[in-house]
C-alpha positions as a Markdown table, in Angstrom:
| # | Residue | x | y | z |
|---|---|---|---|---|
| 1 | Met | 21.1 | 10.5 | 3.4 |
| 2 | Lys | 22.2 | 9.3 | 6.9 |
| 3 | Leu | 22.1 | 5.7 | 7.8 |
| 4 | Lys | 19.3 | 6.2 | 10.4 |
| 5 | Gln | 17.1 | 7.9 | 7.9 |
| 6 | Ser | 17.8 | 5.2 | 5.3 |
| 7 | Ile | 16.8 | 2.5 | 7.6 |
| 8 | Ser | 13.6 | 4.3 | 8.5 |
| 9 | Val | 12.7 | 4.9 | 4.9 |
| 10 | Phe | 13.5 | 1.3 | 4.0 |
| 11 | Ile | 11.2 | 0.0 | 6.8 |
| 12 | Ala | 8.4 | 2.3 | 5.8 |
| 13 | Val | 8.6 | 1.3 | 2.1 |
| 14 | Phe | 8.9 | -2.4 | 3.0 |
| 15 | Phe | 5.8 | -2.4 | 5.2 |
| 16 | Gly | 3.9 | -0.2 | 2.7 |
| 17 | Leu | 4.6 | -2.7 | 0.0 |
| 18 | Val | 3.6 | -5.6 | 2.2 |
| 19 | Thr | 0.4 | -3.9 | 3.0 |
| 20 | Leu | -0.3 | -3.2 | -0.6 |
| 21 | Ile | 0.4 | -6.8 | -1.5 |
| 22 | Ala | -1.9 | -8.0 | 1.3 |
| 23 | Leu | -4.7 | -5.8 | -0.2 |
| 24 | Leu | -4.2 | -6.9 | -3.8 |
| 25 | Phe | -3.8 | -10.6 | -3.1 |
| 26 | Asn | -6.2 | -11.8 | -0.4 |
| 27 | Val | -4.0 | -14.3 | 1.5 |
| 28 | Ser | -6.2 | -16.0 | 4.0 |
| 29 | Gly | -5.6 | -14.7 | 7.6 |
| 30 | Ile | -2.3 | -13.0 | 7.0 |
| 31 | Ser | -3.8 | -10.1 | 5.2 |
| 32 | Thr | -6.2 | -9.4 | 8.1 |
| 33 | Val | -3.3 | -9.4 | 10.5 |
| 34 | Ile | -1.1 | -7.2 | 8.3 |
| 35 | Leu | -3.9 | -4.7 | 7.7 |
| 36 | Gly | -4.7 | -4.6 | 11.4 |
| 37 | Trp | -1.1 | -3.8 | 12.2 |
| 38 | Ala | -0.9 | -1.2 | 9.5 |
| 39 | Ser | -4.1 | 0.5 | 10.7 |
| 40 | Phe | -2.8 | 0.5 | 14.3 |
| 41 | Leu | 0.6 | 1.9 | 13.3 |
| 42 | Ala | -1.0 | 4.6 | 11.1 |
| 43 | Ala | -3.2 | 5.7 | 14.0 |
| 44 | Ile | -0.3 | 5.9 | 16.4 |
| 45 | Ala | 1.7 | 7.9 | 13.8 |
| 46 | Leu | -1.2 | 10.3 | 13.4 |
| 47 | Ile | -1.6 | 10.8 | 17.1 |
| 48 | Leu | 2.2 | 11.4 | 17.6 |
| 49 | Gly | 2.2 | 13.8 | 14.6 |
| 50 | Val | -0.7 | 15.8 | 16.0 |
| 51 | Leu | 0.8 | 16.0 | 19.5 |
| 52 | Asn | 4.2 | 17.1 | 18.1 |
| 53 | Leu | 2.5 | 19.8 | 15.9 |
| 54 | Leu | 0.5 | 21.0 | 18.9 |
| 55 | Ala | 3.6 | 21.1 | 21.2 |
| 56 | Val | 5.7 | 23.0 | 18.6 |
| 57 | His | 3.0 | 25.6 | 17.9 |
| 58 | Leu | 2.0 | 26.1 | 21.5 |
| 59 | Thr | 5.6 | 26.8 | 22.3 |
| 60 | Arg | 5.7 | 29.3 | 19.4 |
| 61 | Leu | 2.4 | 30.8 | 20.4 |
| 62 | Phe | 3.5 | 31.5 | 24.0 |
| 63 | Gly | 7.1 | 32.1 | 23.4 |
| 64 | Glu | 7.2 | 34.2 | 20.2 |
| 65 | Arg | 3.6 | 35.4 | 20.2 |
| 66 | Asn | 3.2 | 34.0 | 16.7 |
| 67 | Leu | -0.3 | 34.7 | 15.5 |
| 68 | Tyr | -0.2 | 31.9 | 12.8 |
| 69 | Ser | 0.6 | 29.3 | 15.4 |
| 70 | Gly | -2.4 | 30.4 | 17.4 |
| 71 | Val | -4.6 | 30.1 | 14.3 |
| 72 | Leu | -3.2 | 26.6 | 13.7 |
| 73 | Val | -3.9 | 25.5 | 17.3 |
| 74 | Leu | -7.4 | 26.9 | 17.2 |
| 75 | Gly | -8.0 | 25.1 | 13.9 |
| 76 | Met | -6.8 | 21.8 | 15.3 |
| 77 | Leu | -9.0 | 22.1 | 18.3 |
| 78 | Ala | -12.1 | 23.0 | 16.3 |
């Protein structure tokens, strides 16, 4: 695995564990802040993923005339 990928995986696992610990052990105000940030980052990641998927499949739909990409785009918009 490349160094850049290793760092990304480490950061994701670290913050996932911190979020899990915040859920299991209710530490006063810190858990609220951590869960707020985790929710915010998850929402941003979801939006970026959907936009990336939409961009890739719209390019395939209009470039290669790929029917399955059209079905996926219609399914996402429904």
